[in-house]
Coordinates of C-alpha atoms and ligand atoms in Angstrom, one line a residue:
X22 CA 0.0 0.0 0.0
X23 CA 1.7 3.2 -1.0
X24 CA 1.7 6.1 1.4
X25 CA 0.7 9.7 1.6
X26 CA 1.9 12.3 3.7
X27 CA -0.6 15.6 3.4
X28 CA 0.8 18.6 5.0
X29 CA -2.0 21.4 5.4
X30 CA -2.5 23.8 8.5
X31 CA -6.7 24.0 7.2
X32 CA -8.1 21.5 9.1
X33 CA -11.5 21.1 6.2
X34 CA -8.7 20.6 3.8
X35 CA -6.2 18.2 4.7
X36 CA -9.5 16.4 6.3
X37 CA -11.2 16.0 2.9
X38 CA -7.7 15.3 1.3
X39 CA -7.2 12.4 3.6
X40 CA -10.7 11.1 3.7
X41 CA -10.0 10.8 0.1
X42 CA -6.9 9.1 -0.5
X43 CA -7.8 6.8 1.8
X44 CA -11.5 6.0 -0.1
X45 CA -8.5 5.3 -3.0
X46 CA -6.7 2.7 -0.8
X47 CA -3.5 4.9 -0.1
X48 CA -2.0 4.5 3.7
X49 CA -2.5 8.3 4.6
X50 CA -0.7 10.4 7.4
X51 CA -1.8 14.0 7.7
X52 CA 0.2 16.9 9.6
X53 CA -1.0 20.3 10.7
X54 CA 1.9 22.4 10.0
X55 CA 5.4 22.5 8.4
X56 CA 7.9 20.9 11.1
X57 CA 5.1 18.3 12.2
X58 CA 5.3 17.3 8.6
X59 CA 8.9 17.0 8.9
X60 CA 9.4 14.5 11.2
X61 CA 6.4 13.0 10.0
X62 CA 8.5 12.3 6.5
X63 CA 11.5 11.8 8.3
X64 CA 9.9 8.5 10.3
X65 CA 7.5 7.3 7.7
X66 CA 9.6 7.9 4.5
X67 CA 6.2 8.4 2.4
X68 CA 5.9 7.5 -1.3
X69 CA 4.6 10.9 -2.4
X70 CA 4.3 14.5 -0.4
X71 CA 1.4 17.0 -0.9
X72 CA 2.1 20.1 1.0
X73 CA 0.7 23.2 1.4
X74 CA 2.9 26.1 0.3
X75 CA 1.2 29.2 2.5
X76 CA 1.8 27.8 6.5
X77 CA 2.8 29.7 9.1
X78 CA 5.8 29.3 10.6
X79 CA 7.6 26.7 8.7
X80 CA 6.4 27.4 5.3
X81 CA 6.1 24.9 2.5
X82 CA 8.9 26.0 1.0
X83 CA 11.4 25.3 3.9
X84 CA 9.8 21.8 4.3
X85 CA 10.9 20.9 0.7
X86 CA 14.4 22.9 1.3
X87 CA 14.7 20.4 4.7
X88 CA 13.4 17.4 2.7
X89 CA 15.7 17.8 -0.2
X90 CA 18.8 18.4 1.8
X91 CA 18.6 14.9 3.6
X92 CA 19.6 12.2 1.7
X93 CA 16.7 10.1 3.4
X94 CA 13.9 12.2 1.8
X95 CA 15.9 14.0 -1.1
X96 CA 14.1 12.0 -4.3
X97 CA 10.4 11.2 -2.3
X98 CA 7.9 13.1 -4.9
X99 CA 6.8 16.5 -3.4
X100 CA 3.8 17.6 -4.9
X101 CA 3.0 21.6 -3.8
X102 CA -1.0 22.8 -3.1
X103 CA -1.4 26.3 -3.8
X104 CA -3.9 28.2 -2.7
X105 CA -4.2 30.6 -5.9
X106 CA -2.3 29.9 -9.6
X107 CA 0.5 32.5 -8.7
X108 CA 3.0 31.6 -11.2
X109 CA 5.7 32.9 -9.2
X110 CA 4.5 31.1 -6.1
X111 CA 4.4 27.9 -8.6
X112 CA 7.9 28.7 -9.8
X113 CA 9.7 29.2 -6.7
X114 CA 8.3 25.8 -5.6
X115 CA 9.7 24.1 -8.7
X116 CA 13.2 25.8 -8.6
X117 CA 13.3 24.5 -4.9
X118 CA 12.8 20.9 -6.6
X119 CA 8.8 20.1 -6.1
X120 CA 7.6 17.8 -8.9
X121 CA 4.3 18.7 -9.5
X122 CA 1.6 21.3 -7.9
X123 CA -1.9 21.4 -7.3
X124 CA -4.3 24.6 -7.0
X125 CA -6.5 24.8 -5.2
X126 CA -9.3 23.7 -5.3
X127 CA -8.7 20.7 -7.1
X128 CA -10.7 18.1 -7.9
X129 CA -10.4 14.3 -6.8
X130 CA -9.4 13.2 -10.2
X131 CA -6.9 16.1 -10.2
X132 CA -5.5 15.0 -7.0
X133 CA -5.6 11.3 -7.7
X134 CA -4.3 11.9 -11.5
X135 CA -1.1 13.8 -10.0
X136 CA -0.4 11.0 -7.2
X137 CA 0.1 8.3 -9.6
X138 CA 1.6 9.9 -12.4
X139 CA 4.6 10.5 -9.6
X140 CA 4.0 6.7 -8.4
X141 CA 4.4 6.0 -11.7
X142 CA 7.2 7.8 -12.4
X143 CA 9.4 6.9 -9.0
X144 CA 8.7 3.7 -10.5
X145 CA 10.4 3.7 -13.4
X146 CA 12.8 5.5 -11.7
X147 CA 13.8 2.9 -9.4
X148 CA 13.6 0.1 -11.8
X149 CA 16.0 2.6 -14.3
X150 CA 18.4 3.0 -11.1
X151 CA 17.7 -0.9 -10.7
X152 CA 18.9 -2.2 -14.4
X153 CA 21.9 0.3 -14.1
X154 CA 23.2 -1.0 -10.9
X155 CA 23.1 -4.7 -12.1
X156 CA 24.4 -3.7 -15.4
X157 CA 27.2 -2.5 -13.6
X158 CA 27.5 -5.3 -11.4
X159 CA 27.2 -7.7 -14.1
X160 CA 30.1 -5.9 -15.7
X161 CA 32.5 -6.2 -12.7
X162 CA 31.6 -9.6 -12.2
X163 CA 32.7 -10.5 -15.4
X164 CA 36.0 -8.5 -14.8
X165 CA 36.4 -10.5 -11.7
X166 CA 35.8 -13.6 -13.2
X167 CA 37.9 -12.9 -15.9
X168 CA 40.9 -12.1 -13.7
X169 CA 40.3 -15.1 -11.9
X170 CA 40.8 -17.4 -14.8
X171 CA 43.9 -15.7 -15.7
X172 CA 45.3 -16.2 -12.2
X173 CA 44.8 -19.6 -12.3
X174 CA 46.3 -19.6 -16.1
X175 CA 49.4 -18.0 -14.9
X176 CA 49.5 -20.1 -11.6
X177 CA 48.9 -23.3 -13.9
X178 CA 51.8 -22.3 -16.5
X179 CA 54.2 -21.5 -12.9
X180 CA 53.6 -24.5 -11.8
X181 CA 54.4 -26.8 -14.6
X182 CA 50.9 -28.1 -15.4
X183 CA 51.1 -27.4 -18.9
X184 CA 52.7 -29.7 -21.8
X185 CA 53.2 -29.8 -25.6
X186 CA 51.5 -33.2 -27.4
X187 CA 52.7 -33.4 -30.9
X188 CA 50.4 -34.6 -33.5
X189 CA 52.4 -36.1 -36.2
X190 CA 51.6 -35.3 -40.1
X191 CA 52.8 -37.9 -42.7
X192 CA 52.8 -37.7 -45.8
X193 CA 50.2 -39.3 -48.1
X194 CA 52.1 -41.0 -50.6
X195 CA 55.1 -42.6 -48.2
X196 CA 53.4 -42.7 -44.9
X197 CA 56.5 -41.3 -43.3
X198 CA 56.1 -38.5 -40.4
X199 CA 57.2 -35.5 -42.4
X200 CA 56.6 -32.7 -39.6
X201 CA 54.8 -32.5 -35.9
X202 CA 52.0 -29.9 -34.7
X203 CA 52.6 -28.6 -31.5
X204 CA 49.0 -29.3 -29.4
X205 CA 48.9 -27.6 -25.9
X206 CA 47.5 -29.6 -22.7
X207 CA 46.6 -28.4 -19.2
X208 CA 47.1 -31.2 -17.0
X209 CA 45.1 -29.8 -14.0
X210 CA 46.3 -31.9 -11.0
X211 CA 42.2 -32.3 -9.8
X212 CA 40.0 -32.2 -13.4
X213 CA 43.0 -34.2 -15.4
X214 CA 43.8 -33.7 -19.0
X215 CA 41.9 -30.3 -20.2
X216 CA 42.1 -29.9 -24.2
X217 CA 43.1 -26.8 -25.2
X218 CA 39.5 -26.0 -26.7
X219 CA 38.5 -25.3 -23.2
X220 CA 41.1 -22.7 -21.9
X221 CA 42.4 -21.5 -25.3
X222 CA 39.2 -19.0 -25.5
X223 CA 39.9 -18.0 -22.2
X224 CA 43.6 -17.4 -22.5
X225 CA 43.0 -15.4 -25.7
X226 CA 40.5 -13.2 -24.0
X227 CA 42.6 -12.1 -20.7
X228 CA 45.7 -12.0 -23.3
X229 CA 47.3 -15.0 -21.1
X230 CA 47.8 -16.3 -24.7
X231 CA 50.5 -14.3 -25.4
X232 CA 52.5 -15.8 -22.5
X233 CA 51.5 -19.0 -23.1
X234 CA 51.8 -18.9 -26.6
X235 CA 55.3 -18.2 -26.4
X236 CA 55.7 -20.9 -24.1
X237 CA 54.8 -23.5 -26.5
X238 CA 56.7 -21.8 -29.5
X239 CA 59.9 -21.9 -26.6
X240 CA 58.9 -25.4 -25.7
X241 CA 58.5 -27.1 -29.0
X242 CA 60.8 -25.1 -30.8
X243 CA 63.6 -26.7 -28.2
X244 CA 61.6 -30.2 -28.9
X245 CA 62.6 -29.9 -32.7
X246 CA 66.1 -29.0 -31.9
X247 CA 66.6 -32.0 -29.6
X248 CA 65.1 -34.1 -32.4
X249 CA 66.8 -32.9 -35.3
X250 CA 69.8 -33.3 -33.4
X251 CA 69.2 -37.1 -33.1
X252 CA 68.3 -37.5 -36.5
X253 CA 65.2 -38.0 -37.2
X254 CA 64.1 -36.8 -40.4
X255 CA 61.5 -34.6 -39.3
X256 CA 61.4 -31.5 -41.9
X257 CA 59.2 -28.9 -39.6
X258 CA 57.6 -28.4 -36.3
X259 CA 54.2 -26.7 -36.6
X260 CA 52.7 -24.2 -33.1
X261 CA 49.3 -22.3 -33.8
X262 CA 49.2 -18.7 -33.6
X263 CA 46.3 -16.8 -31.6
X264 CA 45.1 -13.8 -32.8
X265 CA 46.5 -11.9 -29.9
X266 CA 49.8 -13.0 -30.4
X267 CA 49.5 -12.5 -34.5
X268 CA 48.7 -8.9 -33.6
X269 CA 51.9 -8.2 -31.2
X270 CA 53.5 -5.0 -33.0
X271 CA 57.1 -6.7 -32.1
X272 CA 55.8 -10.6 -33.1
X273 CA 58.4 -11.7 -35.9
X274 CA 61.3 -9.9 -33.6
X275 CA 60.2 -12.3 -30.9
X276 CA 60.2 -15.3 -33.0
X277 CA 63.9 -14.5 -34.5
X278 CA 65.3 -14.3 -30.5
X279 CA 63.8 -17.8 -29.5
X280 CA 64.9 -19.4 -33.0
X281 CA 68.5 -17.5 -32.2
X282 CA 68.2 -18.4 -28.4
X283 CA 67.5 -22.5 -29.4
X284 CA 69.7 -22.1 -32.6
X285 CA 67.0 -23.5 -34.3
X286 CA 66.8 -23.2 -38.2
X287 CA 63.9 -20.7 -39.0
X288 CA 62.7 -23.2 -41.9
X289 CA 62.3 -26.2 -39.0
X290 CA 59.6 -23.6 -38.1
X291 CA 56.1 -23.6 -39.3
X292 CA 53.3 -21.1 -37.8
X293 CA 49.8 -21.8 -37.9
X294 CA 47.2 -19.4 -38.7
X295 CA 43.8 -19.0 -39.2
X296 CA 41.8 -17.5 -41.7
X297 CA 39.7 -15.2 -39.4
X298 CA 43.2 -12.6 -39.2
X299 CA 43.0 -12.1 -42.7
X300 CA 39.9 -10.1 -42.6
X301 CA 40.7 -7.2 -40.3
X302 CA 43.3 -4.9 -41.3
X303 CA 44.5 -6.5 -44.5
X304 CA 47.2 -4.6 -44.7
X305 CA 49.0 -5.0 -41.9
X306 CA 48.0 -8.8 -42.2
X307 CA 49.9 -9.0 -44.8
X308 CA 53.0 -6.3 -43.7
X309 CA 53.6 -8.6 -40.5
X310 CA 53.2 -12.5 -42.4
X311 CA 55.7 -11.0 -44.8
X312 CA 58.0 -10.5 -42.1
X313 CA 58.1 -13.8 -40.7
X314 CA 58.5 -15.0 -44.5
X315 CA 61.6 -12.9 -44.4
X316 CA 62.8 -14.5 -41.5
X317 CA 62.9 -17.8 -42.9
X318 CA 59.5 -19.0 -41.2
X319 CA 56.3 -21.0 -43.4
X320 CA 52.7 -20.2 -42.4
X321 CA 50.2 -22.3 -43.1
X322 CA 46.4 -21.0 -43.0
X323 CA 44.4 -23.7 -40.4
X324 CA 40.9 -25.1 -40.6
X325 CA 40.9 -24.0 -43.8
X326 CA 37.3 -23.4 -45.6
X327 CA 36.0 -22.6 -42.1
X328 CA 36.3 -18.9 -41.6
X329 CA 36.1 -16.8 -45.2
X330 CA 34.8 -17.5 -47.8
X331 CA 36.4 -14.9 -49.7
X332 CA 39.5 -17.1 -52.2
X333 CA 41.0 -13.7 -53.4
X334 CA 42.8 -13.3 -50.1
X335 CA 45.2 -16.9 -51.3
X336 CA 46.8 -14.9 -54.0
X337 CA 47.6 -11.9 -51.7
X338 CA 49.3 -13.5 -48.6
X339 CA 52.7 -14.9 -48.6
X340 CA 51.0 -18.6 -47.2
X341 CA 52.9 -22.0 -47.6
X342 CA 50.6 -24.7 -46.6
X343 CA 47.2 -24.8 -46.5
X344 CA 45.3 -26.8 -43.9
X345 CA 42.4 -28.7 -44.6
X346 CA 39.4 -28.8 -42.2
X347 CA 38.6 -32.0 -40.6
X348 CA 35.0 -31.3 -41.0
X349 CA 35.4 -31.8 -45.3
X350 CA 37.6 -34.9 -44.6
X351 CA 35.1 -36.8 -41.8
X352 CA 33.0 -39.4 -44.5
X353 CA 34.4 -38.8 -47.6
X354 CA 33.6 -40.8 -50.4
X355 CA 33.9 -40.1 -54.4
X356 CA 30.8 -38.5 -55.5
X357 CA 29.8 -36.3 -51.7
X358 CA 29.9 -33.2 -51.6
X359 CA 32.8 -33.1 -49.4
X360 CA 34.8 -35.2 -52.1
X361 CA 34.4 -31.8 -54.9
X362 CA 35.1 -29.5 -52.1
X363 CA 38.5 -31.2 -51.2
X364 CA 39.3 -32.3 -54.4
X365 CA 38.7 -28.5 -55.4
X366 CA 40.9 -27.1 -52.5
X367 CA 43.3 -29.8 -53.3
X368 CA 43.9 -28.7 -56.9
X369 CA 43.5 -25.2 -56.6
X370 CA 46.3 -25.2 -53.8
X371 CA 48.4 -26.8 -56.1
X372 CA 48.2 -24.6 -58.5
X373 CA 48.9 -21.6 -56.3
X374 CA 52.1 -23.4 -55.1
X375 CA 50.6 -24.6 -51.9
X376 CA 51.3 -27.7 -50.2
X377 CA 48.2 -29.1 -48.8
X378 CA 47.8 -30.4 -45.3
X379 CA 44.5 -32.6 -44.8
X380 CA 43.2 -32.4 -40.8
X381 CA 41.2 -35.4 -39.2
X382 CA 41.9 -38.1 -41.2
X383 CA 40.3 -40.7 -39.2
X384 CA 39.9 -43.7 -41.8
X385 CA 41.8 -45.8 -44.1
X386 CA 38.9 -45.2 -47.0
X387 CA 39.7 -41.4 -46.4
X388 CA 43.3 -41.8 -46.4
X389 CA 42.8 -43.7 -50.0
X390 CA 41.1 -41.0 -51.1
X391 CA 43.6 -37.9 -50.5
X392 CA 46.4 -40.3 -51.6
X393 CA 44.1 -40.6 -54.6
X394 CA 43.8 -36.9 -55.0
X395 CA 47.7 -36.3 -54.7
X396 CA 47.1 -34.1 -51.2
X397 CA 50.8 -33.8 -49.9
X398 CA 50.7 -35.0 -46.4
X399 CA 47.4 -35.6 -43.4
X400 CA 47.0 -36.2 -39.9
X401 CA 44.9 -37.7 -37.8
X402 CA 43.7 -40.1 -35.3
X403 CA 44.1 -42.8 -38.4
X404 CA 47.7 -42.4 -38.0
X405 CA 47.9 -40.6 -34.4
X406 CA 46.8 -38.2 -31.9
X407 CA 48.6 -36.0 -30.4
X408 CA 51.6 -37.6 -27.9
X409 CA 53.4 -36.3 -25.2
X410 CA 57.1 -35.8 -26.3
X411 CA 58.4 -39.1 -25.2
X412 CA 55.4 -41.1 -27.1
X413 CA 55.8 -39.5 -30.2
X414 CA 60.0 -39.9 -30.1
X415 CA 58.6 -43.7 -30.1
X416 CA 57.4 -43.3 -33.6
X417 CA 60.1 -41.4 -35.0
X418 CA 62.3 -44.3 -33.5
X419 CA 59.9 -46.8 -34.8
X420 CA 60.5 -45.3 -38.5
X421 CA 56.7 -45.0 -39.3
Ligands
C2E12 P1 43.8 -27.2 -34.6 O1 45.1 -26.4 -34.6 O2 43.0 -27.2 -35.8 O3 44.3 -28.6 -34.1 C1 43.7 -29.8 -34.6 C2 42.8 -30.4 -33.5 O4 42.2 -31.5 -34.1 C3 43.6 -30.8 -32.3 O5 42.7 -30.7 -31.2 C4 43.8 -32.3 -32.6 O6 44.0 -33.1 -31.5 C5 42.5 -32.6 -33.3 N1 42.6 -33.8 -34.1 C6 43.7 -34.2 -34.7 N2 43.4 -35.3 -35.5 C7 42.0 -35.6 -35.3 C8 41.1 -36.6 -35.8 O7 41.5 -37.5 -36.6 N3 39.8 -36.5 -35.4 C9 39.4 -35.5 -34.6 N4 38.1 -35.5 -34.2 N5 40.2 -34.5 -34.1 C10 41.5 -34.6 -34.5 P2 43.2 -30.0 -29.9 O8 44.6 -30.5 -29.6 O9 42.2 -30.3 -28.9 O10 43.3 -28.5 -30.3 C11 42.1 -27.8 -30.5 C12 42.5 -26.4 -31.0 O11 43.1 -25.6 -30.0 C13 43.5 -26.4 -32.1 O12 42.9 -26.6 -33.3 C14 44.1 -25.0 -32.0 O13 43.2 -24.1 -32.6 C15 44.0 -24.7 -30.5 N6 45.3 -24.9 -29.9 C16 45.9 -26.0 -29.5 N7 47.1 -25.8 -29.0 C17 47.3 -24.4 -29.2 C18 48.4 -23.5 -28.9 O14 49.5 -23.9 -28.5 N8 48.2 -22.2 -29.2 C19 47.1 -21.7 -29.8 N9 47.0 -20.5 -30.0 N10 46.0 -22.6 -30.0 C20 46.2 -23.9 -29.8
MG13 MG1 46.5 -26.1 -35.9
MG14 MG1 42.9 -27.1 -37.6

C-alpha cells in the first residue's frame, strides 16, 4: 500500500484530502503544519508528499528545502498545493525541486491523476536505477571472473601443469612422419587432461595467450632442436598462432630471438594461422606474415574453408601450406559433396604453389582417397593423436 503524507494547516482541507486518498486505498498520514510534517516524513519515508505552500511558521517551501537536503527524503515526490495559480509562487516551488503542484481547489481526479503519475514515475525510476546498478555489477563480475581465470592460467603455466602433445603429419604418398604440430595440454592436477578448446578462448580473452603462446613456440621449438639433433628426419615443427599473439606489434622480432636463443633453423619452423586474421586490417595482415617470410618462417592457413569464404585473399598472402578442415575430410567418399570441395581445394592449392595439409583423417577409405587426390601430407587419429614428447620420439624411433 503506498503512502501519503498531506501537510496542510486547514483542518477542512487536509481532512477532505485524507478522507480521500484513503477512499482510493493509499495508507494516509496528515500533519498540521510544516515541522510536524517534517518528522512526520522523516519516520515514515512516504511515497509521495502533498504540501501546502502558505503555512505559518515553517512554510512549505522550507519543508521541501529540509526534505531535499537529507539524503533520506531527497528523491520522495513532493507535490506543492497552492492556494491561488500564482505563477511565481508555482515557480519558486519548482526551482526549490517540487515535482508537480496542485491549485486549489482541485478536484479528486486532479488530486488522484497527480499522485500516480509521480508513483508511476518513481517507479520507473527505481527500476531505471535498478537495471543500471546490475548492469554494472554484471560488468564487474565479469572482470572479476575474468581475472580469476587468468590467475589460475598463470598459476597453472608457474607451476608446470602445462605440456606440448605433438600430432604427427605424414605424408600421403610414403606414410613417413614429415613434420609434428605442437598441441597444448593443461594437466590440471584435480580435473586431469583439459584440451586446449576449453582454456584456449579464455587465455585469448585475458591475453594470457600471449605468454602462453610463447611458451609453447619456446617449448616445441627446443623439442625440434633436440630431435633434429638425433636425427630424425622430421622437416618442420608446426605451433598455432592466436590472434592476440598474430597482432603483437614486435611478433616476428620475438620469434627471431627464441629461434637465435634455441639455434633453431627458421625453416624447422612452421606457424599456424587461421583465416579469421586475414579479414581485419589486410594490410597490416599481410605487412607482418611477410615479415616472418623474411625470416625464414612457413605459415600455413588452419581449418581452412571454415572462416572466409572470400578465395581472393590466397593470392595476396605470402602462405605455404594450407590446412584442410577436418569437418570436409570426416565421411568422404567419391561423388559427396565433401569429395568436390576437397578435391577443389586440393587442386587449386596446387596450382597456387601450396602444399596441402589434410586435418582429421580418421579412416583408411579417407586416407585412400587424399592419396588418390595427390594431397601432400594428413594427420589424424588414423595415423595418431597428439603424444606427449616421449610417445611420439617412439614413432620417429619406430620409423613409421
Ligand atoms: P587445430 O590447430 O585445428 O588442431 C587440430 C585439432 O584436431 C587438435 O585438437 C587435434 O587433437 C584434433 N585432431 C587431430 N586429429 C584428429 C582426428 O583425426 N579427429 C578428430 N576428431 N580430431 C583430431 P586439440 O589439440 O584439442 O586443439 C584444438 C584447437 O586448440 C587447435 O585446433 C588450436 O586451434 C587450438 N590450440 C591447441 N594448441 C594451441 C596452442 O598452443 N596455441 C594456440 N593459439 N592454439 C592452440
Ligand atoms: Mg592447428
Ligand atoms: Mg585445424
Amino acid at each position: 500500500m503506498k503512502k501519503i503524507l498531506v501537510i496542510e494547516d486547514d483542518r477542512v482541507i487536509r481532512e477532505n484530502i485524507l478522507k480521500l486518498l484513503q477512499a482510493e486505498g493509499f495508507e494516509v498520514t496528515g500533519a498540521s503544519n510544516g515541522s510536524q510534517g517534517l518528522s512526520a516524513a522523516m519516520s515514515n519515508l512516504p511515497d509521495v508528499i502533498l504540501c501546502d505552500v502558505m503555512m505559518p511558521e515553517l512554510d512549505g517551501y522550507g519543508v521541501l528545502v529540509a526534505l531535499r537536503s537529507n539524503p533520506a527524503t531527497a528523491t520522495v515526490p513532493f507535490v506543492f498545493l497552492t492556494g491561488k495559480a500564482e505563477r511565481s509562487e508555482v515557480r519558486q516551488g519548482m526551482e526549490l525541486g517540487a515535482d508537480d503542484y496542485l491549485t486549489k481547489p482541485f478536484s479528486k481526479a486532479e488530486l488522484v491523476g497527480a499522485i500516480s503519475s509521480r508513483l508511476k514515475k518513481q517507479a520507473a525510476l527505481a527500476e531505471q536505477q535498478y537495471n543500471l546498478r546490475s548492469s554494472s555489477e554484471l560488468v564487474q563480475d565479469a572482470a572479476d571472473k575474468l581475472e580469476q581465470i587468468k590467475t589460475s592460467l598463470c598459476d597453472a603455466l608457474e607451476r608446470e601443469e602445462f605440456q606440448v602433445y605433438y600430432q604427427p603429419q605424414v605424408n600421403v604418398q610414403s606414410g613417413k612422419i614429415v613434420s609434428a604440430e605442437a598441441l597444448v595440454r593443461w594437466l590440471h592436477p584435480e580435473k586431469g587432461l583439459i584440451s586446449p578448446a576449453e582454456f584456449i578462448p579464455d587465455a585469448e580473452e585475458t591475453g594470457f595467450i600471449v605468454q602462453l603462446g610463447e611458451w609453447v613456440l619456446r617449448t616445441a621449438c627446443k623439442q625440434m632442436q633436440v630431435w633434429q639433433n638425433a636425427g630424425f628426419p622430421l622437416q618442420q615443427v608446426a605451433v598455432n598462432l592466436s590472434p592476440r599473439q598474430f597482432h603483437q606489434p614486435d611478433l616476428s622480432s620475438r620469434v627471431a630471438q627464441i629461434l637465435a636463443e634455441i639455434g633453431l633453423e627458421a625453416s624447422s619452423l612452421e606457424l599456424e594461422l587461421t583465416e579469421s586474421l586475414m579479414v581485419q586490417d589486410a594490410d597490416r595482415a599481410i605487412a607482418t606474415l611477410q615479415q616472418l617470410k623474411d625470416l625464414g618462417v612457413s605459415i600455413s592457413i588452419d581449418d581452412f574453408g571454415t572462416g572466409y569464404s572470400s578465395l581472393s585473399y590466397l593470392t595476396q598472402y605470402p602462405f605455404d601450406t594450407l590446412k584442410i578442415d577436418r569437418c570436409f575430410i570426416s565421411n568422404i567418399t567419391d561423388g559427396c559433396t565433401n569429395a568436390a570441395i576437397v578435391k577443389a581445394i586440393i587442386e587449386m592449392a596446387h596450382s597456387l604453389c601450396l602444399e596441402v595439409i589434410a586435418e582429421g583423417v580418421e579412416t583408411e577409405s579417407e586416407r585412400d582417397f587424399l592419396w588418390r587426390y595427390e594431397c601432400d601430407a594428413m594427420q589424424g587419429y588414423l595415423f595418431s593423436p597428439a603424444l606427449p614428447a616421449v610417445d611420439f620420439e617412439q614413432l620417429l624411433m619406430e620409423g613409421k
